[in-house]
Coordinates of C-alpha atoms in Angstrom, one line a residue:
M4 CA -23.6 -5.3 60.9
K5 CA -26.7 -3.3 60.1
I6 CA -28.7 -5.0 62.9
I7 CA -26.0 -4.2 65.5
V8 CA -25.8 -0.6 64.4
I9 CA -29.5 -0.1 64.6
I10 CA -29.7 -1.6 68.1
S11 CA -26.8 0.5 69.3
I12 CA -28.3 3.7 67.9
L13 CA -31.7 3.0 69.4
L14 CA -30.0 2.2 72.8
L15 CA -28.1 5.4 72.6
L16 CA -31.3 7.4 71.8
G17 CA -33.1 5.7 74.7
L18 CA -30.4 6.5 77.2
L19 CA -30.2 10.1 76.0
I20 CA -34.0 10.4 76.6
Y21 CA -33.7 8.7 79.9
N22 CA -31.3 11.5 80.8
K23 CA -29.4 9.7 83.6
H24 CA -26.1 9.6 81.9
K25 CA -24.1 12.5 80.4
P26 CA -24.5 12.6 76.6
H27 CA -20.7 12.9 75.9
I28 CA -20.1 9.6 77.8
L29 CA -22.8 7.8 75.8
F30 CA -21.5 9.1 72.5
A31 CA -17.9 8.1 73.5
L32 CA -19.0 4.6 74.5
V33 CA -20.8 4.0 71.2
G34 CA -17.8 5.4 69.1
I35 CA -15.4 3.2 71.1
F36 CA -17.7 0.2 70.6
Y37 CA -17.6 0.6 66.8
F38 CA -13.8 1.0 66.9
L39 CA -13.4 -2.2 69.1
I40 CA -15.6 -4.4 66.9
G41 CA -13.8 -3.1 63.7
Y42 CA -16.5 -1.0 62.1
I43 CA -14.1 1.9 61.9
D44 CA -10.3 1.9 62.1
Y45 CA -8.0 3.9 64.3
K46 CA -7.6 6.8 61.8
E47 CA -11.4 7.0 61.1
Y48 CA -12.1 7.2 64.8
F49 CA -9.6 9.8 65.9
I50 CA -9.6 12.0 62.8
G51 CA -12.9 13.5 64.0
F52 CA -11.2 15.1 67.0
T53 CA -9.0 17.2 64.6
N54 CA -11.9 18.5 62.5
S55 CA -11.3 22.2 61.7
A56 CA -14.9 23.1 62.7
L57 CA -14.3 21.5 66.1
I58 CA -11.0 23.4 66.6
T59 CA -12.7 26.6 65.6
L60 CA -15.5 26.0 68.1
V61 CA -13.0 25.4 70.9
L62 CA -11.0 28.5 70.1
L63 CA -14.2 30.6 70.0
M64 CA -15.3 29.3 73.4
V65 CA -11.9 30.1 74.9
A66 CA -11.7 33.5 73.3
S67 CA -15.2 34.3 74.6
I68 CA -13.8 34.3 78.1
A69 CA -12.4 37.7 77.6
I70 CA -15.4 39.0 75.7
E71 CA -17.8 38.0 78.5
K72 CA -15.8 40.1 80.9
T73 CA -16.2 43.3 78.8
S74 CA -18.5 46.0 80.2
F75 CA -20.4 46.4 77.0
I76 CA -23.2 44.0 77.8
D77 CA -23.7 45.6 81.3
Y78 CA -23.8 49.1 79.7
C79 CA -26.4 48.0 77.2
S80 CA -28.5 46.1 79.8
K81 CA -29.0 49.4 81.7
K82 CA -30.9 50.8 78.7
I83 CA -33.4 48.0 78.4
F84 CA -36.2 48.5 80.9
S85 CA -38.9 51.1 81.0
K86 CA -42.5 51.2 82.2
S87 CA -43.7 49.9 78.8
Y88 CA -43.5 46.2 78.9
K89 CA -43.6 45.7 75.1
L90 CA -40.9 48.3 74.6
S91 CA -38.8 46.5 77.2
I92 CA -39.4 43.2 75.4
L93 CA -38.4 44.8 72.1
K94 CA -35.1 46.2 73.5
L95 CA -34.4 43.0 75.4
G96 CA -34.8 41.1 72.1
L97 CA -32.5 43.5 70.1
I98 CA -29.7 43.3 72.7
S99 CA -29.8 39.6 73.5
C100 CA -30.2 38.5 69.9
F101 CA -27.3 40.7 68.8
F102 CA -24.9 39.4 71.5
S103 CA -26.1 35.8 71.1
A104 CA -25.1 36.0 67.4
F105 CA -21.4 36.2 68.4
L106 CA -21.1 35.1 72.0
N107 CA -21.9 32.0 73.9
N108 CA -25.6 31.9 74.7
T109 CA -25.2 30.9 78.3
A110 CA -22.9 33.8 78.9
V111 CA -25.3 36.3 77.4
V112 CA -28.2 34.9 79.5
A113 CA -26.0 34.8 82.7
S114 CA -25.0 38.5 82.1
L115 CA -28.6 39.7 81.8
M116 CA -30.3 37.5 84.4
G117 CA -29.1 39.7 87.3
V118 CA -30.2 42.9 85.6
I119 CA -33.6 41.4 84.8
K120 CA -34.2 40.3 88.4
Q121 CA -33.3 43.7 89.7
N122 CA -35.4 45.8 87.3
K123 CA -38.1 47.8 89.1
F124 CA -40.7 47.8 86.3
H125 CA -41.6 44.2 85.5
S126 CA -41.5 40.8 87.3
A127 CA -38.6 38.6 86.4
S128 CA -41.0 35.8 85.3
K129 CA -42.3 38.1 82.5
L130 CA -38.7 38.6 81.2
L131 CA -36.5 35.6 81.9
M132 CA -38.2 33.1 79.6
P133 CA -38.2 35.7 76.8
L134 CA -34.5 36.2 77.5
S135 CA -33.8 32.5 76.9
F136 CA -35.9 32.4 73.7
F137 CA -34.1 35.5 72.3
A138 CA -30.7 34.0 73.1
L139 CA -31.8 30.8 71.2
A140 CA -33.1 32.8 68.3
G141 CA -30.0 35.1 68.2
G142 CA -27.8 32.0 68.0
T143 CA -29.3 31.2 64.6
L144 CA -28.0 34.4 63.0
T145 CA -24.4 33.3 62.4
L146 CA -22.2 30.2 62.2
I147 CA -20.7 30.9 65.6
G148 CA -23.9 31.9 67.3
T149 CA -24.5 28.5 68.8
S150 CA -22.4 25.3 69.2
T151 CA -25.1 23.5 67.3
N152 CA -24.3 25.3 64.1
M153 CA -20.6 24.5 64.6
V154 CA -21.4 20.8 65.2
V155 CA -23.4 20.7 61.9
N156 CA -20.5 22.4 60.1
S157 CA -18.1 19.8 61.4
F158 CA -20.2 17.1 59.7
V159 CA -20.3 19.3 56.5
I160 CA -16.5 19.4 56.4
E161 CA -16.2 15.7 57.3
N162 CA -18.3 14.8 54.2
K163 CA -16.0 16.9 51.9
L164 CA -18.5 19.6 51.3
E165 CA -17.7 23.3 51.3
S166 CA -17.6 24.8 54.8
L167 CA -20.5 26.9 55.9
K168 CA -19.8 30.7 55.9
M169 CA -20.2 33.1 58.9
F170 CA -23.4 34.7 57.7
D171 CA -24.9 31.8 55.7
F172 CA -27.4 31.5 58.5
F173 CA -28.3 35.2 58.7
I174 CA -31.4 35.6 56.4
V175 CA -33.4 32.7 58.0
G176 CA -32.0 33.6 61.4
L177 CA -33.3 37.2 61.1
G178 CA -36.7 35.9 60.2
I179 CA -36.6 33.7 63.3
C180 CA -35.6 36.6 65.5
I181 CA -38.5 38.7 64.2
A182 CA -41.0 35.9 64.6
I183 CA -40.0 35.2 68.2
T184 CA -40.1 38.9 69.0
V185 CA -43.6 39.2 67.6
V186 CA -44.8 36.1 69.6
L187 CA -43.4 37.4 72.8
M188 CA -44.8 40.9 72.4
F189 CA -48.3 39.7 71.4
F190 CA -48.7 36.6 73.5
S191 CA -47.0 37.9 76.6
F192 CA -50.2 37.4 78.6
L193 CA -49.3 33.7 78.5
L194 CA -46.2 34.3 80.5
P195 CA -46.6 33.9 84.3
D196 CA -46.5 37.0 86.5
Y197 CA -44.8 35.7 89.6
K198 CA -43.7 38.0 92.4
N199 CA -40.3 39.5 91.5
D200 CA -37.6 37.5 93.4
F201 CA -35.5 40.6 93.8
D202 CA -38.3 42.3 95.8
E203 CA -39.6 39.3 97.7
I204 CA -37.9 35.9 97.6
K205 CA -40.7 33.6 98.7
D206 CA -40.9 29.9 99.2
Y207 CA -37.2 29.4 100.0
I208 CA -36.4 26.8 102.5
I209 CA -34.1 27.7 105.4
N210 CA -32.6 24.9 107.5
T211 CA -31.6 25.8 111.1
K212 CA -30.5 23.7 114.0
V213 CA -31.0 24.2 117.8
V214 CA -27.5 23.8 119.4
S215 CA -26.5 23.0 122.9
G216 CA -27.2 25.8 125.4
S217 CA -29.9 27.4 123.3
S218 CA -32.6 29.4 125.1
L219 CA -35.2 27.7 122.9
I220 CA -34.7 24.2 124.5
N221 CA -37.5 22.8 126.6
K222 CA -39.9 25.6 125.6
S223 CA -42.9 25.4 123.3
V224 CA -43.1 26.9 119.9
K225 CA -45.6 29.4 121.3
E226 CA -43.4 30.4 124.2
N227 CA -40.4 30.9 121.8
K228 CA -42.7 33.0 119.5
L229 CA -41.5 30.9 116.5
K230 CA -44.8 31.3 114.8
Q231 CA -45.0 35.1 115.2
L232 CA -42.3 35.9 112.6
Q233 CA -43.7 38.3 109.9
Y234 CA -41.6 37.1 107.0
L235 CA -40.7 33.5 107.9
F236 CA -42.9 30.5 108.6
L237 CA -41.9 27.4 110.6
V238 CA -42.8 24.6 108.2
E239 CA -41.6 21.5 110.1
I240 CA -39.3 20.2 112.8
K241 CA -36.8 17.4 112.1
R242 CA -36.1 15.4 115.2
K243 CA -33.6 12.5 114.6
N244 CA -35.5 10.3 112.0
R245 CA -38.9 11.9 112.8
I246 CA -40.6 14.7 110.9
I247 CA -43.1 16.9 112.8
S248 CA -45.4 18.7 110.3
P249 CA -47.5 20.7 110.7
V250 CA -46.0 22.1 113.8
S251 CA -48.4 22.8 116.7
N252 CA -47.9 25.8 119.1
D253 CA -47.5 23.3 122.0
E254 CA -44.6 21.4 120.4
I255 CA -41.6 21.5 122.8
I256 CA -38.2 22.4 121.2
L257 CA -35.4 20.0 122.0
E258 CA -31.6 20.1 121.5
D259 CA -30.4 19.1 118.0
D260 CA -33.9 19.8 116.5
E261 CA -33.7 21.0 113.0
L262 CA -36.2 23.9 112.4
I263 CA -37.3 24.3 108.8
F264 CA -38.5 27.7 107.8
S265 CA -40.0 28.9 104.6
G266 CA -40.1 32.6 103.5
D267 CA -38.2 35.7 102.4
I268 CA -34.5 35.2 102.7
Q269 CA -33.9 38.9 102.9
Y270 CA -35.2 38.6 106.5
I271 CA -33.2 35.6 107.5
S272 CA -31.3 37.8 110.0
I273 CA -34.5 37.8 112.2
L274 CA -33.4 34.3 113.2
S275 CA -30.3 35.7 114.8
N276 CA -32.5 37.0 117.6
F277 CA -33.0 33.4 118.8
N278 CA -30.1 32.3 121.0
G279 CA -28.5 29.0 120.0
L280 CA -30.2 28.8 116.6
K281 CA -27.8 28.4 113.7
L282 CA -28.0 27.5 110.1
C283 CA -27.4 23.8 109.5
E284 CA -23.9 24.3 108.1
N285 CA -22.9 26.3 111.2
V286 CA -23.1 29.6 109.5
E287 CA -23.3 32.6 111.9
L288 CA -26.5 34.4 111.0
N289 CA -25.1 37.8 111.6
K290 CA -22.2 37.1 109.3
L291 CA -24.1 36.2 106.1
N292 CA -22.6 37.2 102.8
L293 CA -25.2 36.0 100.2
V294 CA -24.6 35.3 96.6
E295 CA -27.1 33.8 94.1
V296 CA -25.8 31.3 91.5
V297 CA -27.2 28.9 88.9
I298 CA -25.6 25.5 88.3
S299 CA -23.8 25.5 84.9
N300 CA -24.6 22.7 82.4
Q301 CA -20.8 22.0 82.4
S302 CA -20.5 21.6 86.1
S303 CA -18.7 18.6 87.5
L304 CA -21.2 18.6 90.4
I305 CA -24.1 17.4 88.2
G306 CA -25.4 14.0 89.2
K307 CA -23.8 14.1 92.6
S308 CA -25.5 14.8 96.0
V309 CA -24.6 18.0 97.9
K310 CA -23.2 15.9 100.7
E311 CA -20.8 13.8 98.6
V312 CA -19.2 16.8 96.8
S313 CA -18.1 18.4 100.0
F314 CA -19.6 21.6 98.8
R315 CA -18.4 23.9 101.6
A316 CA -14.8 22.8 101.5
K317 CA -14.7 22.9 97.7
F318 CA -16.1 26.5 97.3
D319 CA -15.8 28.1 100.8
A320 CA -19.6 28.5 100.6
A321 CA -22.6 27.1 102.4
I322 CA -25.9 26.5 100.7
I323 CA -28.5 28.5 102.4
C324 CA -31.4 27.9 100.0
Y325 CA -31.8 25.5 97.1
K326 CA -34.4 25.7 94.3
R327 CA -35.2 23.6 91.3
A328 CA -37.7 25.3 88.9
N329 CA -40.4 26.5 91.3
E330 CA -39.7 23.9 94.0
S331 CA -37.7 24.6 97.1
I332 CA -35.5 21.7 98.3
K333 CA -35.9 20.8 101.9
K334 CA -33.2 18.0 102.3
I335 CA -30.3 19.9 100.8
G336 CA -27.6 17.5 101.7
E337 CA -29.4 14.6 100.0
C338 CA -30.3 16.6 96.9
V339 CA -28.7 15.4 93.6
I340 CA -27.4 18.4 91.8
C341 CA -28.8 19.2 88.3
A342 CA -28.0 21.8 85.7
G343 CA -30.1 24.9 86.1
D344 CA -30.6 24.6 89.9
S345 CA -30.7 27.9 91.7
L346 CA -28.7 28.3 94.9
I347 CA -28.3 31.1 97.4
L348 CA -24.9 30.7 99.1
S349 CA -23.4 32.2 102.2
V350 CA -19.8 32.7 101.0
G351 CA -16.5 33.0 102.8
S352 CA -13.6 35.3 102.1
D353 CA -12.0 32.7 99.9
F354 CA -14.9 32.2 97.5
A355 CA -13.8 35.0 95.2
S356 CA -10.4 33.4 94.6
R357 CA -11.6 29.8 94.0
D358 CA -10.8 28.9 90.4
N359 CA -13.5 26.2 90.2
K360 CA -16.5 28.5 90.6
G361 CA -16.5 29.7 86.9
K362 CA -17.1 26.3 85.4
N363 CA -19.6 25.2 88.0
F364 CA -21.8 28.3 88.5
H365 CA -23.4 31.1 86.6
I366 CA -23.1 33.9 89.2
I367 CA -26.2 36.0 89.1
S368 CA -25.0 38.3 91.9
K369 CA -22.6 41.0 90.6
M370 CA -20.4 40.6 93.7
Y371 CA -17.9 38.3 91.9
N372 CA -18.4 39.3 88.3
P373 CA -15.5 41.7 87.6
K374 CA -15.6 43.6 84.3
F375 CA -12.9 45.2 82.2
N376 CA -12.9 49.0 81.9
T377 CA -14.1 50.8 78.8
K378 CA -10.7 51.0 77.1
Q379 CA -10.0 47.3 77.7
S380 CA -13.5 46.3 76.6
F381 CA -13.1 48.3 73.4
I382 CA -9.7 46.7 72.6
I383 CA -11.1 43.2 73.2
L384 CA -14.3 43.7 71.2
S385 CA -12.6 45.5 68.3
S386 CA -9.9 42.8 68.0
F387 CA -12.6 40.1 68.0
V388 CA -14.7 41.9 65.4
S389 CA -11.6 42.4 63.2
V390 CA -10.8 38.7 63.1
I391 CA -14.4 37.9 62.2
L392 CA -14.5 40.5 59.4
L393 CA -11.1 39.4 58.0
N394 CA -12.4 35.9 57.8
V395 CA -15.7 37.0 56.2
F396 CA -13.7 38.8 53.4
N397 CA -11.3 35.7 53.1
C398 CA -8.3 37.6 54.3
I399 CA -7.4 35.1 57.0
D400 CA -8.3 31.5 57.9
I401 CA -10.6 31.5 61.0
V402 CA -8.5 29.1 62.9
K403 CA -5.3 31.1 62.4
G404 CA -7.1 34.3 63.2
L405 CA -8.5 32.9 66.4
L406 CA -5.2 31.5 67.4
L407 CA -3.5 34.9 67.0
L408 CA -6.4 36.5 68.9
L409 CA -6.1 34.1 71.7
M410 CA -2.3 34.7 71.9
F411 CA -3.0 38.4 72.1
Y412 CA -5.6 38.0 74.9
I413 CA -3.1 35.9 76.9
G414 CA -0.2 38.3 76.3
A415 CA -2.3 41.3 77.3
K416 CA -3.5 39.3 80.4
Y417 CA -7.1 39.5 79.5
I418 CA -7.4 35.8 80.1
N419 CA -5.0 33.3 81.8
I420 CA -4.1 29.7 81.4
D421 CA -6.2 28.6 84.4
E422 CA -9.3 30.2 82.8
I423 CA -8.6 28.4 79.5
R424 CA -8.2 25.1 81.3
R425 CA -11.5 25.4 83.1
R426 CA -13.4 26.5 80.0
I427 CA -12.2 23.8 77.5
P428 CA -15.5 22.3 76.4
L429 CA -14.5 18.7 76.9
D430 CA -18.1 17.4 76.7
I431 CA -18.6 19.1 73.3
I432 CA -15.3 17.9 72.0
I433 CA -16.1 14.3 72.9
I434 CA -19.7 14.5 71.4
I435 CA -18.5 16.0 68.1
G436 CA -15.4 13.7 67.7
S437 CA -17.4 10.6 68.6
S438 CA -20.5 11.5 66.6
L439 CA -18.3 12.0 63.5
A440 CA -17.2 8.4 63.9
I441 CA -20.7 7.2 64.5
T442 CA -21.9 9.1 61.4
R443 CA -19.3 7.2 59.3
V444 CA -20.7 3.9 60.6
L445 CA -24.3 5.0 60.0
I446 CA -23.5 5.9 56.4
S447 CA -21.2 2.9 55.6
S448 CA -23.6 0.4 57.1
G449 CA -26.5 1.7 55.1
V450 CA -28.5 2.5 58.3
A451 CA -28.6 6.2 57.5
A452 CA -29.9 5.4 54.0
D453 CA -32.6 3.1 55.5
F454 CA -33.8 5.9 57.8
A455 CA -33.6 8.4 55.0
N456 CA -35.7 6.1 52.7
L457 CA -38.3 5.8 55.5
I458 CA -38.6 9.6 55.7
V459 CA -38.6 9.9 51.9
N460 CA -41.3 7.3 51.5
T461 CA -43.4 8.8 54.3
F462 CA -43.1 12.4 53.4
G463 CA -41.9 12.1 49.8
V464 CA -45.5 11.9 48.5
F465 CA -45.4 15.7 49.0
G466 CA -42.3 16.0 46.8
N467 CA -38.8 17.2 47.7
Y468 CA -40.3 19.8 50.1
G469 CA -42.2 17.0 52.0
A470 CA -38.9 15.2 52.6
L471 CA -37.4 18.4 54.0
V472 CA -40.3 18.8 56.3
G473 CA -39.9 15.2 57.4
V474 CA -36.2 15.8 58.3
Y475 CA -37.2 19.0 60.2
L476 CA -39.9 17.3 62.3
M477 CA -37.6 14.4 63.1
T478 CA -34.8 16.7 64.4
L479 CA -37.3 18.9 66.2
L480 CA -38.7 15.9 68.1
L481 CA -35.2 14.8 69.0
T482 CA -34.1 18.2 70.3
E483 CA -37.1 18.4 72.6
L484 CA -36.3 14.9 74.0
I485 CA -32.4 15.2 74.1
T486 CA -29.8 17.9 73.9
N487 CA -29.6 20.1 70.9
N488 CA -26.0 19.0 69.9
A489 CA -27.0 15.3 70.3
A490 CA -30.1 15.9 68.1
A491 CA -27.9 17.4 65.4
A492 CA -25.4 14.6 65.6
L493 CA -28.1 11.9 65.2
S494 CA -30.1 13.8 62.5
F495 CA -27.3 14.9 60.2
P496 CA -26.4 11.5 58.5
I497 CA -30.1 10.8 57.9
A498 CA -30.7 14.3 56.4
Y499 CA -27.6 14.0 54.3
S500 CA -28.6 10.5 53.0
S501 CA -32.1 11.8 52.3
A502 CA -30.7 14.6 50.0
L503 CA -28.4 12.1 48.2
S504 CA -31.2 9.5 47.7
L505 CA -33.4 12.3 46.1
G506 CA -30.5 13.6 44.0
L507 CA -30.8 17.0 45.6
S508 CA -28.3 19.6 47.0
P509 CA -27.6 18.6 50.6
Y510 CA -27.5 22.2 51.8
P511 CA -31.2 22.8 52.4
F512 CA -31.3 19.6 54.5
I513 CA -28.1 20.6 56.3
F514 CA -29.5 24.0 57.3
I515 CA -32.9 22.4 58.3
V516 CA -31.0 20.2 60.8
A517 CA -29.1 23.1 62.2
Y518 CA -32.3 25.2 62.7
A519 CA -34.4 22.4 64.0
A520 CA -31.8 21.3 66.5
S521 CA -32.0 24.8 68.1
A522 CA -35.8 24.9 68.2
S523 CA -36.3 23.9 71.8
F524 CA -39.0 26.2 73.3
M525 CA -41.5 23.8 74.9
T526 CA -39.6 22.3 77.8
P527 CA -37.0 23.7 80.3
F528 CA -34.8 20.7 79.6
G529 CA -34.2 20.9 75.8
Y530 CA -31.9 23.9 75.8
Q531 CA -29.3 25.0 78.4
T532 CA -30.6 28.6 78.7
N533 CA -34.1 27.4 79.4
L534 CA -32.6 25.4 82.3
M535 CA -30.8 28.5 83.5
V536 CA -33.9 30.7 83.7
S537 CA -36.2 27.9 85.0
S538 CA -35.3 28.2 88.7
A539 CA -34.5 31.9 88.6
G540 CA -38.0 32.6 87.2
N541 CA -39.8 30.1 89.5
Y542 CA -41.2 28.6 86.3
K543 CA -43.4 25.4 86.2
F544 CA -43.1 22.9 83.4
M545 CA -46.4 24.1 81.9
D546 CA -45.2 27.7 81.8
F547 CA -42.9 26.7 79.0
V548 CA -45.5 24.7 77.2
K549 CA -48.1 27.5 77.3
I550 CA -46.1 29.9 75.2
G551 CA -43.4 27.6 73.9
W552 CA -45.7 25.8 71.4
I553 CA -46.6 29.1 69.8
A554 CA -43.0 30.1 69.6
S555 CA -42.1 26.7 68.2
I556 CA -44.8 27.0 65.5
A557 CA -43.7 30.5 64.5
Y558 CA -40.1 29.4 64.4
S559 CA -40.9 26.4 62.4
L560 CA -43.0 28.3 59.8
V561 CA -40.1 30.7 59.2
V562 CA -37.6 28.0 58.8
L563 CA -39.7 25.8 56.6
I564 CA -40.8 28.7 54.3
V565 CA -37.6 30.7 54.1
T566 CA -34.9 27.9 54.1
P567 CA -35.8 26.4 50.7
M568 CA -36.1 29.9 49.2
V569 CA -32.5 30.8 50.3
F570 CA -30.9 27.4 49.8
K571 CA -32.2 25.9 46.6
F572 CA -32.8 22.1 46.0

């Protein structure tokens, strides 16, 4: 049994690192495998899906639909920026950490990205990465600040321990927020200073096609004055299966040629001066209605090519430009969609009413981001805060409180059933439910104890604190390689077994796992908000590494010093 469990866990870890399959599918397959071969029974497998922490997480994510539509974040965001960069960073940190403590991190980042890109004082690349880091730090302040904390709490409850409280995370989390703020203020020179996309959107690729009857046909590039455009540059010509690049002035334009331009999309209308030149998806250049979006990590489009998802029919929108990190995609139709990709869409009149856009996109443009008025926003926020406070003072169970709150939001028409259906976090539900079953197998088979003994024997020479550091480093490595929730799911049984083998309180080890699983600063892939800002800020991979390692060290020092002081062995 032990050999099969070890092989299956190593295979799961390898596939998670390979990142070609969705984590919730992999966790589900391993859980089902254990069920089918008899390592767990029917009740043990499915009881994880009724875990109270999981139910709380789902209710919170659904209730947050209404909170995200309040005008409070927009109001606060207008007060952030000034000529002083460090003051702007400080205010950005205060606002984003506060909201991230109680709201979904991706929603906070999505709400502030547009404001950052439109600010007139500082380039977006100097602010978007800090925004993601602040959202990550703010999530460590409370139990509901990030799904990772709720995932860890689900394991706590499953192992018959006392559930974690709302503000158990606060003291260490506050230290984290302060540390990240200091790093970003004093090491901001390591952040790239790319041209602000709002002022000048460079290096976008624009695909056009020469249609029948065009005045460009049978004339050279020079005669058509295609290389005399001030803001756009003719990069290449696609002719059937042939690519012409670089393009000479003497090249003759033929019917059905695809002309690929690079440059500032704000001046795309210049191309309308050329008769018979249309965007590749047959969009009339003089009827452009542009919206910028980022692909959500919950999108059903991920892993599929633009062509196979029938993008235009699905969303009543044509992709004008497609960016991944700092790279512009030339062959849009063949591109396989990834979370965090940045798209500029030319949208039709039906785009606003499509009910599938909310799950697939974070809309950076404010065009389709309606907000509640001040009175409605106050009612929504005050009712949410009331439920949280009633739970903190043990006046109401959090699940019952959130159910009542959700019924109120639906009754007041702040959210509707379609929105709830789209926002049910099916991937997180499957990961948590399946990982609880996997955890039982890891513990019952003795594999978790073996890994725990390895950590204790390796780091235990430094005492109990050494074992704690070992668990932290293991989880930190995993969260940089795989998703934060998956890292927490794999690390928890090992951390729990380590505490038991040493005869210590499990809580320092439990909190170490929670904090370490959220400590993803050095890559754009380790955390969903890093992915979101990656394309929008034109960041390269090394941009994250340059400042991310300093943020990671500062974060780790706070966690490793303060956690054992707050949660005694």
